[in-house]
XYZ file of C-alpha atoms in Angstrom:
701
model
C 99.637 97.047 132.693
C 99.971 100.844 131.216
C 103.098 101.939 133.465
C 101.352 105.522 133.149
C 98.936 103.746 135.792
C 99.686 104.461 139.329
C 97.551 102.382 142.132
C 97.246 103.169 145.471
C 99.585 101.457 147.592
C 98.793 98.547 150.201
C 99.691 98.580 153.932
C 102.646 96.602 154.533
C 101.300 95.168 157.691
C 98.704 93.405 155.437
C 101.778 91.313 153.272
C 104.227 91.270 156.601
C 101.489 89.721 158.985
C 99.816 86.655 157.150
C 97.938 85.662 160.169
C 95.609 88.516 159.680
C 94.692 87.280 156.165
C 94.178 83.601 156.444
C 97.578 82.744 155.045
C 98.873 81.243 157.886
C 99.516 77.993 156.339
C 102.160 79.564 153.830
C 104.672 79.458 156.867
C 104.680 76.086 157.023
C 107.596 75.425 154.658
C 108.875 72.199 153.802
C 112.420 72.627 153.830
C 115.744 70.537 153.592
C 115.882 70.116 157.127
C 112.560 68.016 157.590
C 114.661 65.342 155.761
C 112.961 62.239 157.991
C 110.417 60.267 156.774
C 106.792 61.132 156.585
C 105.633 59.112 159.512
C 108.634 60.899 161.811
C 107.231 64.145 160.993
C 103.767 62.923 162.472
C 105.093 61.233 165.310
C 107.020 64.580 166.192
C 103.565 66.356 167.092
C 101.448 63.562 168.124
C 102.049 61.049 170.980
C 99.864 58.370 168.769
C 99.605 57.597 164.880
C 96.460 57.134 163.397
C 96.986 53.374 162.773
C 96.445 52.808 166.672
C 92.953 53.280 166.237
C 90.203 51.551 165.254
C 88.897 52.076 162.034
C 85.500 53.887 163.331
C 87.644 56.305 165.303
C 90.186 56.654 162.022
C 86.997 57.529 160.059
C 85.817 60.297 162.752
C 89.373 61.364 163.039
C 89.778 61.656 159.105
C 86.135 63.738 158.784
C 87.420 66.065 161.258
C 90.649 66.582 159.757
C 89.788 66.567 156.050
C 86.442 69.214 157.146
C 89.323 71.494 158.659
C 91.577 71.126 155.467
C 88.317 72.367 153.322
C 88.795 75.065 154.217
C 93.098 75.636 154.606
C 93.681 74.345 157.867
C 95.843 71.212 159.252
C 94.507 68.493 161.129
C 95.921 66.429 163.502
C 97.115 63.494 160.868
C 96.477 65.846 157.290
C 99.028 68.624 157.125
C 99.747 71.206 154.196
C 103.110 71.505 152.675
C 104.413 74.107 150.249
C 105.718 72.424 147.195
C 109.384 73.091 146.796
C 110.016 75.432 144.220
C 106.526 76.570 143.491
C 105.800 79.222 145.786
C 101.708 79.176 144.966
C 101.102 75.474 145.077
C 100.385 73.275 148.259
C 100.076 69.722 148.686
C 98.101 67.680 151.416
C 99.871 65.014 153.114
C 98.305 62.116 155.010
C 99.864 59.873 158.165
C 100.831 56.718 156.291
C 99.646 54.253 158.998
C 95.849 55.661 158.175
C 94.264 53.137 156.168
C 94.707 52.865 152.398
C 90.713 52.893 152.350
C 90.612 56.261 154.082
C 94.062 57.077 152.631
C 92.469 57.003 149.216
C 89.247 58.357 150.324
C 90.948 61.615 151.668
C 92.695 62.227 148.590
C 90.093 62.365 146.575
C 88.930 65.610 148.330
C 92.275 66.933 148.316
C 92.005 68.620 144.914
C 89.061 70.508 146.451
C 91.027 71.501 149.450
C 93.596 72.957 147.114
C 91.369 74.532 144.708
C 90.308 76.407 147.810
C 93.737 77.394 149.113
C 94.375 78.780 145.316
C 91.128 80.715 145.156
C 91.396 82.232 148.289
C 94.752 83.021 147.967
C 93.905 84.958 144.455
C 91.223 86.666 146.134
C 93.383 88.394 149.049
C 95.974 88.822 146.487
C 93.927 90.435 143.371
C 91.997 92.788 146.109
C 95.440 94.632 146.200
C 94.740 98.078 143.974
C 97.669 97.517 141.426
C 95.928 94.674 139.773
C 92.982 96.484 138.468
C 89.158 96.630 138.423
C 88.181 93.274 136.295
C 90.599 91.749 138.950
C 88.627 93.035 141.767
C 85.566 92.354 140.544
C 86.399 88.795 139.649
C 87.927 88.519 143.369
C 84.668 90.192 144.844
C 82.949 87.187 142.724
C 85.081 84.537 144.019
C 84.826 85.818 147.509
C 81.112 85.592 147.258
C 81.395 81.738 146.358
C 83.843 81.436 148.507
C 81.502 82.439 151.396
C 78.548 79.784 150.022
C 81.381 77.130 149.876
C 82.072 77.747 153.560
C 78.602 77.527 154.579
C 78.918 74.152 152.667
C 81.440 73.217 154.847
C 79.427 74.696 158.283
C 76.420 72.786 157.417
C 78.679 69.679 156.664
C 80.584 70.117 159.954
C 76.885 70.117 161.916
C 75.871 66.982 160.359
C 79.300 65.456 161.528
C 78.623 67.163 165.160
C 75.119 65.276 165.144
C 76.927 62.077 163.813
C 74.868 62.032 160.484
C 78.247 62.229 157.917
C 80.450 59.592 157.107
C 83.472 59.600 154.408
C 81.523 58.439 151.893
C 78.742 61.025 152.544
C 81.363 64.096 152.830
C 82.542 62.785 149.274
C 78.884 62.913 147.863
C 78.277 66.326 149.298
C 81.956 67.695 148.044
C 81.795 66.004 144.399
C 79.449 68.681 142.873
C 81.714 71.329 143.820
C 85.220 69.570 142.300
C 84.297 70.542 138.535
C 83.254 74.487 139.273
C 86.456 74.516 141.856
C 88.686 72.959 139.369
C 87.856 74.874 136.720
C 88.052 78.398 138.676
C 92.027 76.931 139.709
C 92.534 76.821 135.925
C 91.891 80.151 135.275
C 93.487 81.740 138.016
C 96.639 79.536 137.958
C 96.905 81.259 133.987
C 95.632 84.495 135.510
C 99.027 84.479 138.219
C 101.223 82.962 136.602
C 100.971 85.500 133.652
C 99.956 88.866 135.933
C 96.880 89.177 133.397
C 94.568 92.390 133.859
C 91.982 93.730 132.086
C 90.574 91.996 128.758
C 93.168 89.342 129.099
C 91.248 87.888 132.055
C 87.838 88.040 130.303
C 89.307 86.401 127.578
C 90.315 83.642 129.595
C 87.186 83.283 131.509
C 85.188 83.173 127.905
C 87.717 80.488 126.513
C 87.079 78.319 130.038
C 83.206 78.760 129.610
C 83.261 77.880 126.210
C 85.565 74.811 126.957
C 83.254 73.541 129.644
C 80.285 73.766 127.406
C 79.253 70.187 128.062
C 79.044 70.871 132.008
C 75.914 73.133 132.275
C 76.414 73.784 136.227
C 80.019 74.620 135.931
C 79.621 76.962 132.398
C 76.854 78.645 134.464
C 79.399 79.197 137.231
C 81.769 81.018 135.001
C 79.682 83.009 132.892
C 78.426 84.046 136.715
C 82.110 85.253 136.767
C 82.357 86.813 133.710
C 79.282 89.123 134.077
C 81.050 89.982 137.601
C 83.778 90.816 135.879
C 82.735 92.453 133.000
C 80.309 94.721 135.244
C 83.935 96.728 136.186
C 84.875 97.078 132.559
C 81.414 98.039 130.955
C 81.717 101.023 133.633
C 85.052 102.164 131.696
C 83.592 101.217 128.177
C 80.214 103.500 128.884
C 81.918 106.428 129.522
C 84.102 105.997 126.530
C 81.099 105.254 124.185
C 78.997 107.715 125.792
C 81.042 110.643 126.922
C 84.455 110.323 125.286
C 86.245 109.902 128.163
C 88.980 107.300 129.123
C 88.474 106.138 132.902
C 90.777 103.849 133.218
C 93.179 104.322 135.987
C 95.260 100.658 135.765
C 95.571 100.831 131.986
C 93.041 97.851 131.330
C 91.003 99.469 128.663
C 91.618 98.206 125.366
C 91.634 101.702 124.046
C 95.331 103.627 124.828
C 95.727 107.371 124.668
C 98.671 108.884 123.558
C 98.426 112.453 125.302
C 101.851 113.553 123.780
C 100.122 113.768 120.132
C 98.321 117.343 120.041
C 95.519 118.442 117.629
C 98.177 121.429 116.707
C 100.213 119.145 115.249
C 97.480 118.489 112.100
C 98.071 122.025 110.896
C 101.771 122.271 111.233
C 103.319 118.745 110.938
C 102.978 116.996 107.178
C 103.218 113.339 108.832
C 100.763 114.385 111.683
C 99.601 111.183 113.167
C 96.911 112.526 115.777
C 93.714 111.271 114.447
C 95.120 107.660 113.787
C 97.342 107.502 116.952
C 95.916 109.898 119.462
C 93.555 106.971 120.395
C 94.436 103.586 119.415
C 93.442 99.799 119.798
C 95.787 97.396 121.959
C 96.146 93.859 121.170
C 94.005 92.043 123.655
C 90.448 93.579 123.050
C 87.754 91.339 124.594
C 86.100 88.310 122.783
C 82.685 89.859 122.954
C 83.752 93.362 122.085
C 85.742 92.001 119.138
C 83.541 92.491 116.401
C 82.492 96.354 117.243
C 85.945 97.535 118.760
C 86.679 99.616 115.772
C 83.082 100.948 116.283
C 83.958 101.828 119.754
C 86.956 103.318 118.945
C 85.901 105.877 116.615
C 82.757 106.759 118.869
C 85.115 108.116 121.613
C 87.030 109.571 119.039
C 84.425 111.796 117.495
C 83.114 112.312 121.032
C 86.790 113.666 122.120
C 86.655 116.269 118.847
C 83.364 117.819 120.033
C 84.723 118.405 123.805
C 88.011 119.811 122.346
C 85.727 122.473 120.172
C 84.124 123.127 123.688
C 80.820 121.306 123.162
C 80.448 118.769 126.577
C 78.295 116.641 124.520
C 76.878 113.319 125.914
C 75.123 110.349 124.107
C 71.614 110.840 125.746
C 71.157 107.298 127.391
C 67.992 105.261 127.771
C 67.518 102.877 131.009
C 67.457 99.945 128.354
C 70.417 101.584 126.815
C 73.135 101.132 129.660
C 75.866 98.543 128.996
C 75.381 96.710 132.401
C 75.863 93.367 130.967
C 76.663 91.228 128.188
C 74.441 88.597 126.672
C 73.941 86.356 123.976
C 71.277 88.863 122.390
C 73.957 91.054 121.537
C 71.932 94.100 123.182
C 75.554 95.547 124.155
C 76.330 96.022 120.189
C 73.359 97.503 119.645
C 73.892 100.071 122.087
C 77.377 101.041 121.090
C 75.927 101.023 117.482
C 73.129 103.621 118.391
C 76.027 105.685 120.671
C 78.124 105.784 117.338
C 75.511 106.767 114.769
C 74.501 109.411 117.767
C 78.183 110.766 117.959
C 78.951 110.688 114.165
C 75.822 112.381 113.395
C 76.815 115.512 115.804
C 80.260 115.796 114.506
C 79.301 115.885 111.242
C 76.932 118.549 111.573
C 79.121 120.342 113.967
C 81.988 120.343 111.076
C 79.550 121.184 108.089
C 76.978 123.178 109.769
C 78.874 125.887 112.206
C 82.399 125.413 110.659
C 80.824 125.493 107.260
C 83.699 122.725 105.533
C 82.307 123.213 102.459
C 82.894 127.094 102.350
C 86.442 126.592 103.122
C 87.087 123.747 100.909
C 85.827 126.259 98.192
C 87.488 128.898 99.314
C 90.933 126.379 98.498
C 89.620 125.648 95.357
C 89.128 129.295 94.332
C 93.019 130.272 95.309
C 94.802 127.054 95.350
C 93.115 125.501 92.239
C 93.046 128.531 90.328
C 89.258 128.365 90.240
C 89.322 132.302 90.111
C 92.040 133.697 88.205
C 91.368 137.645 88.629
C 93.182 137.737 91.993
C 96.124 135.527 90.594
C 96.544 137.864 87.104
C 96.775 141.145 89.075
C 99.163 139.436 91.730
C 101.760 138.129 89.039
C 101.552 141.752 87.328
C 102.280 143.622 90.604
C 104.780 140.945 91.901
C 106.680 139.924 88.950
C 109.860 141.483 89.779
C 110.016 140.194 93.219
C 109.035 136.889 91.697
C 111.817 137.287 89.000
C 114.369 137.541 91.955
C 115.914 134.246 93.696
C 114.215 132.621 96.394
C 116.582 133.677 99.068
C 116.309 137.236 98.121
C 112.683 137.540 97.663
C 110.921 138.992 100.866
C 108.301 137.258 102.339
C 106.635 140.350 103.692
C 106.537 142.563 100.721
C 105.068 139.351 98.902
C 102.692 139.099 101.468
C 101.452 142.938 101.024
C 101.232 142.419 97.534
C 98.848 139.377 97.770
C 96.678 141.426 99.948
C 96.847 144.054 97.447
C 95.883 141.772 95.031
C 93.108 140.302 97.237
C 91.494 143.242 98.080
C 91.328 144.875 94.288
C 89.284 141.822 92.950
C 86.615 140.068 93.214
C 88.394 137.919 96.075
C 87.730 140.753 98.147
C 83.736 139.240 98.605
C 85.377 135.843 100.471
C 85.372 135.983 103.717
C 87.969 133.560 103.907
C 90.700 135.256 101.709
C 92.238 136.788 104.950
C 93.510 133.184 105.584
C 95.707 133.035 102.414
C 99.136 133.644 103.212
C 102.257 133.306 100.636
C 105.326 131.015 101.061
C 108.059 130.641 99.058
C 109.918 127.256 98.644
C 113.738 126.439 98.318
C 113.524 123.478 95.659
C 111.843 122.888 92.823
C 108.562 121.033 92.123
C 110.140 117.873 91.455
C 112.649 117.781 94.144
C 109.866 118.273 96.380
C 108.124 115.752 95.236
C 111.140 113.548 95.913
C 111.109 114.402 99.829
C 107.520 112.817 100.170
C 107.891 109.413 100.457
C 104.340 108.660 101.024
C 103.291 109.717 97.953
C 102.654 106.760 95.825
C 104.857 107.717 92.579
C 104.088 105.256 89.900
C 107.573 105.362 88.306
C 111.051 106.430 89.422
C 113.642 108.285 87.289
C 117.341 108.548 88.130
C 118.347 111.547 90.833
C 119.691 114.031 88.074
C 119.601 117.236 88.511
C 119.815 118.417 84.860
C 116.955 120.040 84.544
C 117.842 122.100 87.704
C 121.259 122.935 86.405
C 119.483 124.259 83.336
C 117.046 126.453 85.073
C 117.818 129.317 87.250
C 115.821 128.904 89.874
C 113.686 132.142 90.643
C 110.471 133.148 92.833
C 108.393 131.733 89.895
C 109.525 128.532 90.055
C 109.019 128.352 94.121
C 106.411 130.683 94.978
C 103.301 129.000 96.595
C 100.326 129.478 98.602
C 99.509 128.281 102.098
C 95.956 128.515 104.277
C 94.736 128.687 107.539
C 93.086 126.081 109.004
C 92.084 125.927 112.527
C 90.654 122.776 114.928
C 88.394 120.951 114.069
C 88.722 121.682 110.233
C 92.167 120.699 110.261
C 90.897 116.885 110.532
C 90.172 117.075 106.924
C 92.394 119.917 105.854
C 95.241 119.055 107.594
C 98.945 119.809 106.886
C 99.188 116.769 104.308
C 96.130 117.771 102.772
C 97.303 121.413 101.847
C 100.794 120.316 100.933
C 99.405 118.378 97.961
C 96.884 121.257 97.456
C 100.336 123.191 97.274
C 101.827 120.689 94.672
C 99.054 121.105 92.398
C 98.964 124.814 92.692
C 102.905 125.393 92.024
C 102.319 123.059 89.050
C 99.479 125.239 87.833
C 101.437 128.411 88.805
C 104.162 128.019 86.361
C 102.057 126.493 83.856
C 100.556 129.929 83.977
C 103.635 132.073 84.183
C 104.718 129.823 80.645
C 101.501 131.099 79.124
C 102.187 134.379 80.169
C 105.440 134.722 78.537
C 103.996 133.184 75.618
C 101.553 135.508 75.345
C 103.920 138.575 75.411
C 106.180 136.773 72.629
C 103.111 136.464 70.491
C 101.782 140.292 71.445
C 105.531 141.423 69.921
C 104.694 139.260 67.056
C 101.662 140.906 66.610
C 103.112 144.362 67.032
C 105.679 143.673 64.128
C 103.544 142.416 61.945
C 101.893 145.652 62.548
C 105.353 147.444 61.511
C 104.785 145.184 57.929
C 108.268 143.423 58.862
C 106.771 139.975 57.933
C 109.850 138.176 56.836
C 110.795 134.491 56.787
C 112.392 134.664 60.601
C 108.880 136.426 62.042
C 106.838 133.868 60.267
C 108.526 130.733 61.254
C 108.832 132.430 64.772
C 104.902 133.121 64.863
C 103.697 129.328 63.660
C 106.240 128.319 66.859
C 104.806 130.762 69.275
C 101.345 129.242 68.194
C 102.286 125.999 68.515
C 103.822 126.473 71.841
C 100.786 128.322 73.148
C 98.536 125.528 72.043
C 100.646 122.769 73.830
C 100.800 125.196 77.218
C 96.963 126.042 77.206
C 95.815 122.538 76.303
C 98.051 121.298 79.227
C 96.198 124.017 81.509
C 93.114 122.847 80.024
C 93.340 119.553 80.843
C 94.571 120.210 84.189
C 91.646 122.181 85.188
C 88.405 121.126 82.940
C 89.894 117.432 82.555
C 91.182 116.868 85.829
C 90.445 119.171 88.296
C 86.965 120.252 88.017
C 85.025 116.960 87.381
C 87.260 115.137 90.458
C 86.055 118.360 92.474
C 82.271 117.721 91.429
C 82.731 114.227 92.449
C 84.131 114.932 95.397
C 81.319 117.715 96.607
C 78.575 115.030 95.722
C 80.257 112.308 97.936
C 80.742 114.845 100.618
C 76.919 115.674 100.745
C 76.212 112.086 101.130
C 78.793 111.410 103.730
C 77.758 109.546 107.024
C 80.430 110.387 109.315
C 83.663 112.345 109.302
C 86.095 109.632 108.434
C 83.784 109.038 105.401
C 84.388 113.134 104.472
C 88.397 112.173 105.430
C 88.410 109.658 102.979
C 86.926 111.385 100.235
C 88.605 114.168 100.505
C 91.854 112.163 100.699
C 90.908 110.157 97.486
C 90.272 113.725 95.574
C 93.552 114.730 96.038
C 95.594 111.614 95.098
C 93.743 111.351 92.161
C 94.093 114.934 91.294
C 98.013 114.693 91.974
C 98.225 111.417 89.752
C 95.642 112.777 86.991
C 98.156 116.031 87.200
C 101.401 113.937 86.533
C 102.620 114.974 89.790
C 103.142 111.151 90.827
C 104.744 110.083 86.989
C 108.114 111.670 87.267
C 108.811 110.463 83.727
C 105.834 112.410 82.533
C 106.587 115.127 84.576
C 110.159 115.640 83.554
C 109.282 115.643 79.651
C 106.345 118.370 80.343
C 108.949 120.410 82.317
C 111.649 120.067 79.665
C 108.556 121.275 77.184
C 107.837 124.223 79.804
C 111.613 125.157 80.025
C 112.019 125.339 76.105
C 108.999 127.470 75.945
C 110.329 130.119 78.514
C 113.941 130.143 76.187
C 112.074 130.671 73.310
C 109.928 133.421 74.690
C 112.750 135.052 76.498
C 115.284 134.545 73.342
C 112.313 135.990 70.819
C 111.954 139.212 72.909
C 115.705 139.848 73.122
C 115.982 139.088 69.266
C 113.304 141.607 68.142
C 113.409 144.293 70.676
C 117.312 144.379 69.725
C 117.026 144.245 66.266
C 113.641 147.063 66.142
C 113.285 149.345 68.649
C 109.803 148.792 69.466
C 107.898 150.822 72.243
C 106.550 149.039 75.322
C 103.099 149.791 74.357
C 103.443 147.362 71.447
C 104.325 144.454 73.773
C 101.785 145.293 76.264
C 98.729 146.996 74.539
C 99.335 146.204 70.976
C 98.447 149.524 69.934
C 99.909 152.990 69.118
C 99.151 156.453 68.284
C 98.669 157.082 64.887
C 101.205 159.320 64.665
C 103.777 157.425 66.215
C 103.196 154.653 64.534
C 103.765 156.375 60.971
C 106.987 157.416 62.557
C 108.054 154.060 63.536
C 106.672 152.482 60.414
C 109.117 154.947 57.763
C 111.728 154.102 60.598
C 111.616 150.382 60.775
C 111.521 150.247 56.903
C 114.846 151.907 57.152
C 116.279 149.071 59.177
C 114.990 146.144 57.228
C 118.022 146.636 55.068
C 120.344 146.706 57.758
C 119.157 143.608 59.304
C 118.914 141.451 56.162
C 122.546 139.793 56.977
C 121.696 139.077 60.667
C 118.017 137.252 59.179
C 119.707 134.008 58.755
C 121.092 133.687 62.053
C 117.680 134.654 63.435
C 115.994 131.966 61.592
C 118.679 129.532 62.398
C 117.699 130.056 66.185
C 114.199 129.887 65.827
C 114.548 126.627 63.837
C 116.441 125.318 66.543
C 113.739 126.096 68.992
C 111.573 124.201 66.507
C 113.006 121.286 66.329
C 114.023 121.011 69.678
C 110.239 121.653 70.883
C 109.220 119.126 68.271
C 111.496 115.978 69.459
C 110.658 116.588 72.784
C 106.606 116.292 71.897
C 107.373 113.289 69.785
C 109.314 111.806 72.400
C 106.654 112.506 75.039
C 104.025 111.442 72.670
C 105.180 107.374 72.738
C 104.997 107.823 76.472
C 101.836 109.158 76.944
C 100.011 106.730 74.501
C 101.434 103.699 76.355
C 100.869 105.292 79.699
C 97.292 105.966 78.754
C 96.585 101.823 78.489
C 97.270 101.797 81.875
C 95.875 105.523 83.194
C 92.498 106.130 80.904
C 92.990 109.907 82.236
C 95.957 110.612 79.978
C 93.768 109.596 76.723
C 92.983 112.964 75.656
C 95.788 114.671 76.405
C 97.802 112.185 74.599
C 95.456 112.634 71.569
C 96.264 116.340 71.297
C 100.155 116.125 72.548
C 100.533 113.504 69.045
C 98.317 116.121 67.051
C 100.359 118.827 67.803
C 103.853 116.729 66.947
C 101.949 116.246 63.453
C 101.425 119.658 62.953
C 105.040 120.128 63.538
């Protein structure tokens, strides 16, 4: 029984005064003090042993005593003793002086008497509140059976008083009930010994009914007991599948509720288990509901979500759809399926229509998957100085205000969901963050080397991310775990965009220098290398966006349109994110480290070439940013730069050597990445296009 279920207490007098409940025979204790023979114990109470009477008189006395024993009352020559060491077991004893034929006749009926006592004791004990509704219903059915049994005993006694009942006649009338009472006794002993409640009692009755399949009478009686015991259980089930309410005061239902798990955890905790564990199945599911257990659980969960949203919805129930009984026609399963279909459809419509799930997902795609890049370009321009700081030095408030400015001054302002966007700055690099998420199915493992992080001075550009506010019930689909996976993809894309911008700035400087007629060997070699790096990063971004994110998004979008339940929506959304993470190389640490090294080389080259050119030639900012100058300024700069050419000649060799070193390092990394991609593409076909392009770049080098 569930420890949280509190049962009403039973009056103490009902336990202390057994004479009020029919359990008086239990006070006759078979102790070590009565060490004398059985004959002595009978002689102590009676003036005359039964063997002293004529056989016909003995038969009458035995019939009278057996009739009393049938209802748990001791006779003159038949006593009831509790078996030592077995508190719930009693034994019937006869006077040894009784005729052997009569003894055997009486002993054949004693199992029925014992069954009655056991059943009667079970009815009294299991009617207490703490034993649950199923035991209450089972005990009530047994009480009705005992009334019929007692009526039979009363009729036999009437026949005896009329002189029409013999010992053989008594056995004839008792024999049909023997099988039924013993079958019930087997169930009751197991229930009492193990203190079973709820569905365990129902399963025990079911298994006993199957075991008695050859005896039609006994099986019919057990099936009647099952129907009566089921009635209480089905009322609990009916409230769950039609209202989403667990009305289970004694913890008997096969669905448990963990109230410590709150829906708010979905939007806050990466490992939130609300949807999986707020309501869960217990081990003891009734056998007649085993095939529909998951459907029943899900139906109630759907109704609960709608109730949490303030929609007190109830499944419409026709008179013939009530779960009042369980039969071989499986009508109860049809009712459960109908309730599931209704609850599933209503919740899906609620989330899709009222809460507009697809609009939220499209908004997340615009911002976290960079589907609309105009706001990002503007943001990177105005936040460049702040993002260049170390993560601990960045002001989150300033970044947020800059993001709001970028959103309001671009096409994103037309999106009603843009206000749900927020800035966040992580403390670790992308690789380290991936290593902390143990639930990701990372395909390869690499040594925990901090070489890359030692080489790279971590700034906001490597740790910046976006967050998104999601309210209940959309947090069922867009949970904290889902948002974290979106953020991983965003960080990778954002850094690729940053590398691309740095290389574009270097390329613009090359173009500016060319306009000054300074097209020496160093500039030519650097220009070729810059073009190769740009081709690499542009193709990588193209692969991530057009080869991975867009196709997978359209597949998910089409699947969501045909989803039949919220569980299917969650499944399709999680599959989309998992596939995107894998195809974006984020679940392949070896490949990801190679790509990060290549991006690091590109950033170092862009920074170095800008320093080299700006230190060698006094180029105004206009050339770098706009690539053009006013005519007069251009002519003056052109004359001045020609005069500097001779002065720079001795330094040209070292500049060329630096550029060639970058070229060698970049080519070596590309060549080492090529075979890895080629081998991986055999197992992962999505890498084929990227592998072909990478190998092409390597050949160009």
